[in-house]
Coordinates of C-alpha atoms in Angstrom, one line a residue:
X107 CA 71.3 114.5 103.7
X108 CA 69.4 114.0 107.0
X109 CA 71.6 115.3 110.1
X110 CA 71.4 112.9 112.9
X111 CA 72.2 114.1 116.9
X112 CA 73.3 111.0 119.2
X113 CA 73.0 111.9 122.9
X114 CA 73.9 110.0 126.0
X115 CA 75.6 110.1 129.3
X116 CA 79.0 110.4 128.2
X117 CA 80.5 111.2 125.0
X118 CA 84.2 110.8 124.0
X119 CA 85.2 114.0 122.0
X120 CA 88.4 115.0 120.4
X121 CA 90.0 118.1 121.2
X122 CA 92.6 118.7 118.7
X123 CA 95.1 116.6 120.7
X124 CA 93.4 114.5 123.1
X125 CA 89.9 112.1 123.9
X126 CA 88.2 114.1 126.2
X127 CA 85.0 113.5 128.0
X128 CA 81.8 115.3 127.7
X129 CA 78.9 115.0 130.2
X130 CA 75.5 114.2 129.0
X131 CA 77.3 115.4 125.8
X132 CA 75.9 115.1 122.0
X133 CA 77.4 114.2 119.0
X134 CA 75.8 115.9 115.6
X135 CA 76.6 114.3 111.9
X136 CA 75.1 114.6 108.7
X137 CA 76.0 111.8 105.9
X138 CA 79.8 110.5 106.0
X139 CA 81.0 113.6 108.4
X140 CA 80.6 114.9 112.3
X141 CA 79.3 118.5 112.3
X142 CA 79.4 118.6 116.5
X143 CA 80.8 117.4 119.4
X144 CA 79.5 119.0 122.7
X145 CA 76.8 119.7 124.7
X146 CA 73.7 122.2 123.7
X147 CA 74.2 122.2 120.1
X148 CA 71.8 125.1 118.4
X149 CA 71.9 124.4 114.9
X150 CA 68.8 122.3 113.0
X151 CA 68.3 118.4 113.7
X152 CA 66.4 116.5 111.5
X153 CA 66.3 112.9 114.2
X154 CA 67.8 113.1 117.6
X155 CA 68.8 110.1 119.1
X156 CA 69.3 109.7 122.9
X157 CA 70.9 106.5 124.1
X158 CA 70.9 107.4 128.2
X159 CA 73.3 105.9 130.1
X160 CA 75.8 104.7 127.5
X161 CA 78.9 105.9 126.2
X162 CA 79.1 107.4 122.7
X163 CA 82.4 107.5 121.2
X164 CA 84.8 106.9 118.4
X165 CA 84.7 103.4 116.6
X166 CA 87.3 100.8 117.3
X167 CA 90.2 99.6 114.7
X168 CA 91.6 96.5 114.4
X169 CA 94.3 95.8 112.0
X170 CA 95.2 92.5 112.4
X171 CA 91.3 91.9 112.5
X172 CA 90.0 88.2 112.6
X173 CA 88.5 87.1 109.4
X174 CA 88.1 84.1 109.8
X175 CA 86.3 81.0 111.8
X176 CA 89.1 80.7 114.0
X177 CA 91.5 77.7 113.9
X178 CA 94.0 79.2 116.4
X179 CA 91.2 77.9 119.6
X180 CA 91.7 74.4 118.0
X181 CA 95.5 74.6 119.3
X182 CA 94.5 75.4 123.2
X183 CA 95.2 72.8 126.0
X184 CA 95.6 70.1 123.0
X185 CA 99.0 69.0 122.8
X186 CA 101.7 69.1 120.7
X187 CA 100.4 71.3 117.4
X188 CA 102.4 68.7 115.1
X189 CA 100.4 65.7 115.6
X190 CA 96.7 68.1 115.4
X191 CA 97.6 69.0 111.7
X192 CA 97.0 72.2 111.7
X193 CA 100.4 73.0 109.5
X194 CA 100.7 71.2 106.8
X195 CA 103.1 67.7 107.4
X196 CA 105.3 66.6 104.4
X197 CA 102.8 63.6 103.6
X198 CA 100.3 66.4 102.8
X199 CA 102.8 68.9 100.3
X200 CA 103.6 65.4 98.6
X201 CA 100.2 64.8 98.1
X202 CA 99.4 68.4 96.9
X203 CA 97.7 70.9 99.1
X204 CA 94.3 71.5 98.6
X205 CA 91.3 74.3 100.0
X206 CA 89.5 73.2 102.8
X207 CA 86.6 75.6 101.8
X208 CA 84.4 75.7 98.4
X209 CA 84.9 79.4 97.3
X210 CA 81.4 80.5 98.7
X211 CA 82.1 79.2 102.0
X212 CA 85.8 80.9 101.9
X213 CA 83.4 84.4 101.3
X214 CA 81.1 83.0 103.5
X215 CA 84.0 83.4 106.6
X216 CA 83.9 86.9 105.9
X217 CA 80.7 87.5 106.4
X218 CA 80.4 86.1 109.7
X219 CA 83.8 87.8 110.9
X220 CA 82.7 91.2 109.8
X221 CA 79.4 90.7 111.5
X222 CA 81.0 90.1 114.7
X223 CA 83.5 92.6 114.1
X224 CA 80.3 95.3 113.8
X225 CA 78.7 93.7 116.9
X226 CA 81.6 94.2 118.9
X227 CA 82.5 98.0 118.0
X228 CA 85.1 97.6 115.7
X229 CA 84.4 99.8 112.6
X230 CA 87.4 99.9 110.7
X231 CA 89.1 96.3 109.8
X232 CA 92.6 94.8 108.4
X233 CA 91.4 91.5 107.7
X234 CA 93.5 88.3 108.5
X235 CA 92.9 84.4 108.0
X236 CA 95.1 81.5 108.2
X237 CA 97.0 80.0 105.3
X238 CA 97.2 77.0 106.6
X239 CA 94.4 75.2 105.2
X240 CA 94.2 77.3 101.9
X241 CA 95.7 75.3 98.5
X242 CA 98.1 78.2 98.7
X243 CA 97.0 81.8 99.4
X244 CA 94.1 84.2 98.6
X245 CA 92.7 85.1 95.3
X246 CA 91.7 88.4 93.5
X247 CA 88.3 87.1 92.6
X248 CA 87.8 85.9 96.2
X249 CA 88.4 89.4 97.6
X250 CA 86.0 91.1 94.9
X251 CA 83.4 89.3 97.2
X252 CA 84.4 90.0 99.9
X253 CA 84.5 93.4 99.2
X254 CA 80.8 93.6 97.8
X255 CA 80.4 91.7 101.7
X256 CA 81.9 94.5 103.5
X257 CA 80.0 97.0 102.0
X258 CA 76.9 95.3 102.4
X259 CA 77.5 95.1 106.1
X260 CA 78.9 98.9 105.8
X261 CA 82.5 97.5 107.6
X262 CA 85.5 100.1 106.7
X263 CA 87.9 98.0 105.6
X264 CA 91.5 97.7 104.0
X265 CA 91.6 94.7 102.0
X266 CA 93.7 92.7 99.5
X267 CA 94.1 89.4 98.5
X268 CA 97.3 88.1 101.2
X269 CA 100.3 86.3 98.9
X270 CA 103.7 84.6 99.8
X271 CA 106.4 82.7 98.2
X272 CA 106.5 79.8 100.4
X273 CA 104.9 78.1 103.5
X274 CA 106.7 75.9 106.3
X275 CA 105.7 72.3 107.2
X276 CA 106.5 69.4 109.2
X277 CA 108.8 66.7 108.2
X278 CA 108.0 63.0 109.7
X279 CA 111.0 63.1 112.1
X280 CA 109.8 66.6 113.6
X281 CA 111.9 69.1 112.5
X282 CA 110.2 72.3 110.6
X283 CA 110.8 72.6 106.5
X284 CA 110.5 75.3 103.9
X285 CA 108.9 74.7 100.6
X286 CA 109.0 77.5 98.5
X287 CA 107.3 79.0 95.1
X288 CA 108.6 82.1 94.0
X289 CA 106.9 82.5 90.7
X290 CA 103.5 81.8 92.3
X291 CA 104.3 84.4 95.2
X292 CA 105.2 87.0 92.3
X293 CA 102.0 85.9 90.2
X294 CA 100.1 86.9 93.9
X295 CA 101.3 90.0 94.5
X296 CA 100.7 90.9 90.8
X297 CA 96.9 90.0 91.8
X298 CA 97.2 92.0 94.9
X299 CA 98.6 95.1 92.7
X300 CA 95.1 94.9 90.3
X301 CA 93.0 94.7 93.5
X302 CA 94.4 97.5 94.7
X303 CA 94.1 99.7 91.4
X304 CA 90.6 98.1 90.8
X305 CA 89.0 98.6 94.7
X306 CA 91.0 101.3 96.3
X307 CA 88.2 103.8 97.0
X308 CA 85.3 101.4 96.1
X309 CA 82.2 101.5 97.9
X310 CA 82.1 105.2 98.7
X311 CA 85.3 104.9 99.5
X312 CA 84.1 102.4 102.2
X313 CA 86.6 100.0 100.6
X314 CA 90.7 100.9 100.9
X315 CA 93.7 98.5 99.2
X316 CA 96.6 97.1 101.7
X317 CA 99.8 95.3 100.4
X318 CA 99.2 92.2 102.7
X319 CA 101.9 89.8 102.4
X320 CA 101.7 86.8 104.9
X321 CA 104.7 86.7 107.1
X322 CA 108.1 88.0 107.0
X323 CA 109.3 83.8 106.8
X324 CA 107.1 82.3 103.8
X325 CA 108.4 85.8 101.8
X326 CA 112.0 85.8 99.9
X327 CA 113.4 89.0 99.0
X328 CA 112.2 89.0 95.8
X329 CA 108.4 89.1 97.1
X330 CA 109.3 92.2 99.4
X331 CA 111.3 94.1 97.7
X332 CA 108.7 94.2 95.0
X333 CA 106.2 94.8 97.9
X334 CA 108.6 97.7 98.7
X335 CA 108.0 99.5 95.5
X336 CA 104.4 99.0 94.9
X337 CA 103.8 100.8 98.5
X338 CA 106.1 103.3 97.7
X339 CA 104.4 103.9 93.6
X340 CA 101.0 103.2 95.2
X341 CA 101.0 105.1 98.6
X342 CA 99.4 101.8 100.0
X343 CA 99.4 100.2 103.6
X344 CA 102.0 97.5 103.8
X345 CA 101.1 95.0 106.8
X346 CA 103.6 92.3 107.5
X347 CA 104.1 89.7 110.5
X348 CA 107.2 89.5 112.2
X349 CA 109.0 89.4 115.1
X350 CA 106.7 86.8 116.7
X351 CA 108.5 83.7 116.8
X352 CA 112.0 82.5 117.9
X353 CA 111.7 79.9 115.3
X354 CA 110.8 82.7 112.9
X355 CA 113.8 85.0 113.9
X356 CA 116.1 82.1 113.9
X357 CA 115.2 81.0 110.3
X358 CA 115.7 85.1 109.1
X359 CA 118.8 85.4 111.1
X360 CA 120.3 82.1 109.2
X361 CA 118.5 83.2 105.8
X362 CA 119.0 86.9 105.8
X363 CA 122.2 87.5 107.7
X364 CA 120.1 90.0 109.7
X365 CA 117.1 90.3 112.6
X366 CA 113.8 90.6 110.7
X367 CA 113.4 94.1 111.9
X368 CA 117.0 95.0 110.7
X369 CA 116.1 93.1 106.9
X370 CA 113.2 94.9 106.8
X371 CA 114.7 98.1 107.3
X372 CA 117.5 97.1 104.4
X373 CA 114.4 96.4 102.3
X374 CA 113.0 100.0 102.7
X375 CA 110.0 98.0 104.3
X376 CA 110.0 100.3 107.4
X377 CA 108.3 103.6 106.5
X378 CA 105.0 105.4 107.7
X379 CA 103.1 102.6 105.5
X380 CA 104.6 99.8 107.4
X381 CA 102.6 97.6 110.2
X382 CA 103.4 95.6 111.5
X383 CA 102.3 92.6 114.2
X384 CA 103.0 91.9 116.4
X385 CA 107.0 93.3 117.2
X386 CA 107.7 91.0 120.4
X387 CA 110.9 89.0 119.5
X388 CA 113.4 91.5 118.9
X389 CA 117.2 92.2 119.1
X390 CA 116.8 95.0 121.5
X391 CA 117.0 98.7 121.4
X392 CA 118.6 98.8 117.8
X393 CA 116.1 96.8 116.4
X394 CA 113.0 99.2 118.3
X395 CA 114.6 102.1 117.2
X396 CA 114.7 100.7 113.6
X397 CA 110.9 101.2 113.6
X398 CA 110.9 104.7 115.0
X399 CA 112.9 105.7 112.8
X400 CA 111.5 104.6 110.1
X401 CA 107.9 105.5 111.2
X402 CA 106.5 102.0 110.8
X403 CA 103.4 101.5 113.3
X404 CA 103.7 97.9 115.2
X405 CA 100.2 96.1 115.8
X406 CA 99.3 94.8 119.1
X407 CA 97.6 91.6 119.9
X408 CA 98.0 90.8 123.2
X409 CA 95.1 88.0 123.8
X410 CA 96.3 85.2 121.5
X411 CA 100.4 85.2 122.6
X412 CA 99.1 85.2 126.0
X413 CA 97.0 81.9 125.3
X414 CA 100.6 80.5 124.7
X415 CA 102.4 82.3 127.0
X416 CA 104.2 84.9 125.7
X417 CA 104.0 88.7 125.6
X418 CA 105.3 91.5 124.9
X419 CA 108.4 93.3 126.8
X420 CA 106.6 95.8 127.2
X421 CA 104.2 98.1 125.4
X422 CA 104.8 100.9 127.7
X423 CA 108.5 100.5 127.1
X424 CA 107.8 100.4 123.3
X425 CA 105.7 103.3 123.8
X426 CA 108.7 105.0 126.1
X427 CA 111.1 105.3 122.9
X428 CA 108.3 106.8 120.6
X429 CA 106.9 103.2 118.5
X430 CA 103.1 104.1 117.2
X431 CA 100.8 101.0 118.6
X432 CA 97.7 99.9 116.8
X433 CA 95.9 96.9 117.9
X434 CA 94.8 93.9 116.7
X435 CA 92.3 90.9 117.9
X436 CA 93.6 88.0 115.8
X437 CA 92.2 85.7 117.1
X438 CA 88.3 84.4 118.6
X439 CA 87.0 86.2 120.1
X440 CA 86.9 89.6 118.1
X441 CA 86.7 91.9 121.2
X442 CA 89.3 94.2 121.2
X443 CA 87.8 95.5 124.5
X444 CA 89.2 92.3 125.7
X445 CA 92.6 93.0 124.2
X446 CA 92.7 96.4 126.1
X447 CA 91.8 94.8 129.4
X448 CA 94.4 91.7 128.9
X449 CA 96.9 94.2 127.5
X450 CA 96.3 96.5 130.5
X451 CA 97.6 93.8 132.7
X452 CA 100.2 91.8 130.4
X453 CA 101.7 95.6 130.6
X454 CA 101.7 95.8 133.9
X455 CA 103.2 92.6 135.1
X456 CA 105.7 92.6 132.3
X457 CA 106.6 96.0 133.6
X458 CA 106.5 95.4 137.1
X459 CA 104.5 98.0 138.0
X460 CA 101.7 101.1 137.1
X461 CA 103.5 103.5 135.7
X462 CA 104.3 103.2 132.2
X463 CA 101.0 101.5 130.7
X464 CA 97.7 103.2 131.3
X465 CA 94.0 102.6 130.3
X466 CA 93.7 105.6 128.3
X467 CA 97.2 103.9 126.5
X468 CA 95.2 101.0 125.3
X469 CA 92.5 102.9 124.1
X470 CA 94.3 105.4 122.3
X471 CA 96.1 102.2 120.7
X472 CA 92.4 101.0 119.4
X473 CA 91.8 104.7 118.5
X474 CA 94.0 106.9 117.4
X475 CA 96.9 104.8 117.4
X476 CA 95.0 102.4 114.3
X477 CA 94.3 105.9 112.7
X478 CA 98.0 107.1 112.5
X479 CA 99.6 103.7 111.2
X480 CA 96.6 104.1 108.3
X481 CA 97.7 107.7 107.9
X482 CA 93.7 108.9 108.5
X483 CA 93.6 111.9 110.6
X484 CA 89.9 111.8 109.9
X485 CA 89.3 108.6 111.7
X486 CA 89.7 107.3 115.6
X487 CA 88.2 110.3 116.8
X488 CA 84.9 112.6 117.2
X489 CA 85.7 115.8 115.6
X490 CA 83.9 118.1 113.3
X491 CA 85.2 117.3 110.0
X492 CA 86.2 113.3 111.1
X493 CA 84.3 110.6 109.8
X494 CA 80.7 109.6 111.6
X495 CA 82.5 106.4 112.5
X496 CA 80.9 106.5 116.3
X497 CA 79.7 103.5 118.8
X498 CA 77.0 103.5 121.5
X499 CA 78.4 101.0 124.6
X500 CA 75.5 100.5 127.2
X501 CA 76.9 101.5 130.6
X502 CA 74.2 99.7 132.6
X503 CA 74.6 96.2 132.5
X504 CA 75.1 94.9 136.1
X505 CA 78.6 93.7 135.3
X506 CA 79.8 96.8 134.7
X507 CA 79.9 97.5 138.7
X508 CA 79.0 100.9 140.0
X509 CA 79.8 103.6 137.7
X510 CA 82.9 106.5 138.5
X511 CA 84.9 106.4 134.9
X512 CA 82.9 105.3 131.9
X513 CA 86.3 104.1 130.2
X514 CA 87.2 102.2 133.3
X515 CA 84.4 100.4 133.5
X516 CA 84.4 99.3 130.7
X517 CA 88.2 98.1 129.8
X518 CA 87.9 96.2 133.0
X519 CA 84.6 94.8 133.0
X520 CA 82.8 95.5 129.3
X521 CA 82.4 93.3 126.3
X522 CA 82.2 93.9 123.4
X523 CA 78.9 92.9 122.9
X524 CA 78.1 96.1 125.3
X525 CA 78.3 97.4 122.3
X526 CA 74.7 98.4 121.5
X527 CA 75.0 100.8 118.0
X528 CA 77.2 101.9 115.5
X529 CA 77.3 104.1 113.0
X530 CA 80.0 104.0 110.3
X531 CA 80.7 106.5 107.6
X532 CA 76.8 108.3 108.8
X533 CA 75.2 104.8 108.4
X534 CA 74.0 103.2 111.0
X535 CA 74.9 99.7 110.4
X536 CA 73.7 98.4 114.1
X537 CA 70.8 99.0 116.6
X538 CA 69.9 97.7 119.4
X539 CA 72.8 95.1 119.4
X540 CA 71.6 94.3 115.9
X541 CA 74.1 94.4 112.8
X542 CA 71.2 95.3 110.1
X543 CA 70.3 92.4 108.0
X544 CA 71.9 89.9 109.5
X545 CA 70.3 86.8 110.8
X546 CA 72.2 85.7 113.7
X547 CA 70.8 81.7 114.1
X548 CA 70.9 81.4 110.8
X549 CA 74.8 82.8 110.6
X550 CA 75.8 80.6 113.6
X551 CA 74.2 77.5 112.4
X552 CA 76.2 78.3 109.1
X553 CA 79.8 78.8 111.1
X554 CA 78.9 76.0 113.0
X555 CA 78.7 73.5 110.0
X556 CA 81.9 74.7 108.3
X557 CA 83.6 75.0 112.1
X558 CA 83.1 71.3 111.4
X559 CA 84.3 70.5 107.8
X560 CA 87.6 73.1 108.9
X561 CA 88.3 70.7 111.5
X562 CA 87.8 67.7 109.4
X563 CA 90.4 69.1 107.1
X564 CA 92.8 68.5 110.0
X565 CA 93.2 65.1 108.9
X566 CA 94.5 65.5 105.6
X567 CA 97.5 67.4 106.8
X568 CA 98.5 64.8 109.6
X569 CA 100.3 62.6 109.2
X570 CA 98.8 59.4 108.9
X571 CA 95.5 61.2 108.3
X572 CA 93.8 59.7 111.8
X573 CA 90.4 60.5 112.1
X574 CA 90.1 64.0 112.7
X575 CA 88.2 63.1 116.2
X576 CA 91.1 62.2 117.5
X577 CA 93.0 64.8 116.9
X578 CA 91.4 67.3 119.5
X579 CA 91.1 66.9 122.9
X580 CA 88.2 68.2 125.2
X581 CA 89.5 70.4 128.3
X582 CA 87.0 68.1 130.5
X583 CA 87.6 64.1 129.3
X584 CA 84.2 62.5 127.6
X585 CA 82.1 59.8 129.8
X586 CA 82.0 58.2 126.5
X587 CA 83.8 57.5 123.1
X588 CA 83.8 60.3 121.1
X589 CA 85.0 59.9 118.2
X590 CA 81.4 57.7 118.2
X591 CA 79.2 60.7 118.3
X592 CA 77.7 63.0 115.6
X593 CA 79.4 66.7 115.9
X594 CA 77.1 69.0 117.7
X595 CA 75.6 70.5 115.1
X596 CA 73.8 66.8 114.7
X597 CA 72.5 66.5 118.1
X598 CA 71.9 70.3 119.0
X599 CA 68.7 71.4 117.4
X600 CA 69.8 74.8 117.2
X601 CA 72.8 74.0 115.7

């Protein structure tokens, strides 16, 4: 095994408690594992590497990663979500649900998600995609590929197929319906279980199972106290959404008899395995202290309840009575950079002030705070012994502003795309802004197509099925008709 020295400006090292910042520092690794963190290292180098004015430092996870081609940007400035059919309406359950995707192109999503999860510094991923437009859920044979994709791309990820037992939808007079399934939810999680066995440790151990069950209100007990018990026999990362919804809470409170944070701790589902996004509607102290308690990890994604106007009261307050935060981009686009910056400020205003919610806060969040609710001590920081999980971010681009605190700069100017190199598990799986054998007009061309046929598929769940033109609205109104116009992939050549 070659070992490989990384210089550069600044380096964020690990101290045995803390980030800390080294000066023109050096980071040393030879195959999966860090040997060095420092400066003036002695001991024989076989490349050195020196990336000048950057910042080296541990890679970013994101457990509530997108996976998808986003639908969730279809929803913005467009109206009422019921008439855009992006739920399913009762007309299409009665008609049967059906994929919006061939299976390649559902593999295919992947592909270009992970991709831009690499590009922007994110070297650890918790998938997650909509079920909205699936037949049902995910599939074992689906995630088989898409485990051969992340290891391809040399992503770290914690996968599984997602299941549930039912989905909600709207009825013609506007109110919200259940349907539910609960032998087909079973049958999914029984697929999940043989994933798990099958892929846990694939890839060089590049590849790690999760229990991923889609959200606390498509699940009946059944599913999760069966999900319960497989974490518990298989010592495997649950991740479950809840508490991010009135309509949500309102529909647990009436099924349940309990807060979903409160039925989730009667359903042993709040241990040290448990994440959970996104934790913001909750009944108060009892229900936070449920989850420190219990050890669970909550999952942060500030950028997309913002979008609709919500957020979370507060993270510093959450951080105040001991809750573990991880963080999460869920949404386009995959910059969790953005999500520190936005979450920075959310924080602030929510809390009326500076002093509970730092910058270091957020980035400990994408750091070490993703590698406690995994239960990795070997990951999230630059250590000897950690895994060479390490990013380059270029500190001279012009928006950065004049340079006093690498980390500064970047949470409150960087993108991700500052992101320049990274190395996961010793391979270097980007250069130069490059994710290694990936060809990026041919990927967006790709993604742009299927964008298309997604938001064709909009029409079969409305009501009515209108033409699916109609049913999105530009933020600026056309000159013209234009639900007479090719999509832009037919009048862009480079599309």
């Amino acid at each position: 095994m070659k070992r490989i020295g990384l210089k550069s400006s600044c380096v964020v090292g690990f101290d045995g408690a803390q980030h800390v910042l080294w000066r023109d520092g050096e980071v040393v690794f030879e195959g999966s594992r860090i040997v060095f963190v420092g400066r003036d290292y002695a001991g024989p180098v076989d490349q050195w590497i020196d990336y000048g004015s950057a910042l080296i430092g541990p890679g970013f996870i994101d457990l509530d990663a997108l996976g998808d081609l986003d639908s969730t940007v279809l929803t913005l400035d467009n109206g009422d979500e019921r008439d855009m059919g992006r739920m399913w309406s009762e007309d299409a359950l009665a008609a049967g649900p059906r994929e919006s995707y061939t299976e390649a192109e559902e593999v295919f999503k992947y592909r270009y998600a992970f991709t831009q999860l690499i590009r922007n510094g994110i070297t650890t991923a918790m998938p997650i995609t909509s079920m909205y437009y699936r037949e049902w859920a995910e599939t074992y044979a689906e995630f088989a590929a898409v485990a051969g994709v992340a290891a391809e791309l040399g992503l770290r990820t914690y996968l599984g197929p997602c299941y549930m037992s039912g989905m909600s939808y709207w009825r013609a007079d506007g109110t919200l319906a259940h349907h539910w399934d609960e032998a087909r939810g079973l049958a999914g999680l029984e697929a999940a279980c043989g994933f798990f066995k099958d892929f846990d440790g694939a890839h060089g151990d590049l590849i790690r199972g999760a229990l991923l069950p889609d959200r606390i209100q498509t699940c009946t007990p059944a599913l999760l106290q069966r999900t319960a018990a497989l974490s518990r026999e298989l010592n495997a990362p649950m991740r479950l959404h809840c508490c991010q919804g009135l309509g949500e809470v309102a529909m647990v409170e009436q099924l349940r008899g309990a807060s979903p944070l409160g039925w989730l701790q009667q359903l042993d589902l709040l241990t040290p395995r448990s994440l959970l996004p996104h934790g913001i509607y909750t009944a108060g102290d009892e229900d936070l202290q449920r989850v420190v308690d219990g050890g669970a990890s909550l999952v942060h994604c500030p950028v997309v309840f913002a979008r609709d106007g919500e957020a979370l009261n507060s993270f510093g307050r959450y951080r105040a009575k001991g809750i573990n935060f991880a963080l999460g981009t869920d949404t386009w686009p995959a910059d969790l950079l953005e999500n520190m910056r936005q979450g920075l400020n959310i924080a602030r205003l929510m809390e009326g002030g500076t002093s509970l919610t730092s910058t270091l806060d957020l980035y400990n969040a994408a750091t070490l705070g993703g590698a406690k609710a995994l239960g990795r001590d070997d990951l999230g920081r630059l250590a000897p012994g950690a895994k060479a999980d390490i990013t380059v971010f270029n500190l001279r681009g012009l928006h950065l502003g004049p340079l006093f605190d690498p980390l500064k700069n970047l949470v409150l100017a960087g993108r991700g795309d500052d992101c320049i190199a990274s190395y996961i598990d010793g391979r270097c799986v980007m250069q130069d802004g490059q994710v290694q054998g990936v060809d990026y007009p041919a990927l967006q061309r790709q993604a742009q197509r299927q964008f298309e046929k997604l938001m064709r598929s909009h029409s079969d769940r409305a009501f009515g099925q209108p033409d699916w033109k109609t049913l999105f609205k530009p933020a600026i109104p056309f000159a013209d008709d234009y639900s007479a116009h090719a999509p832009l992939s037919a009048i862009d050549p480079l599309l």
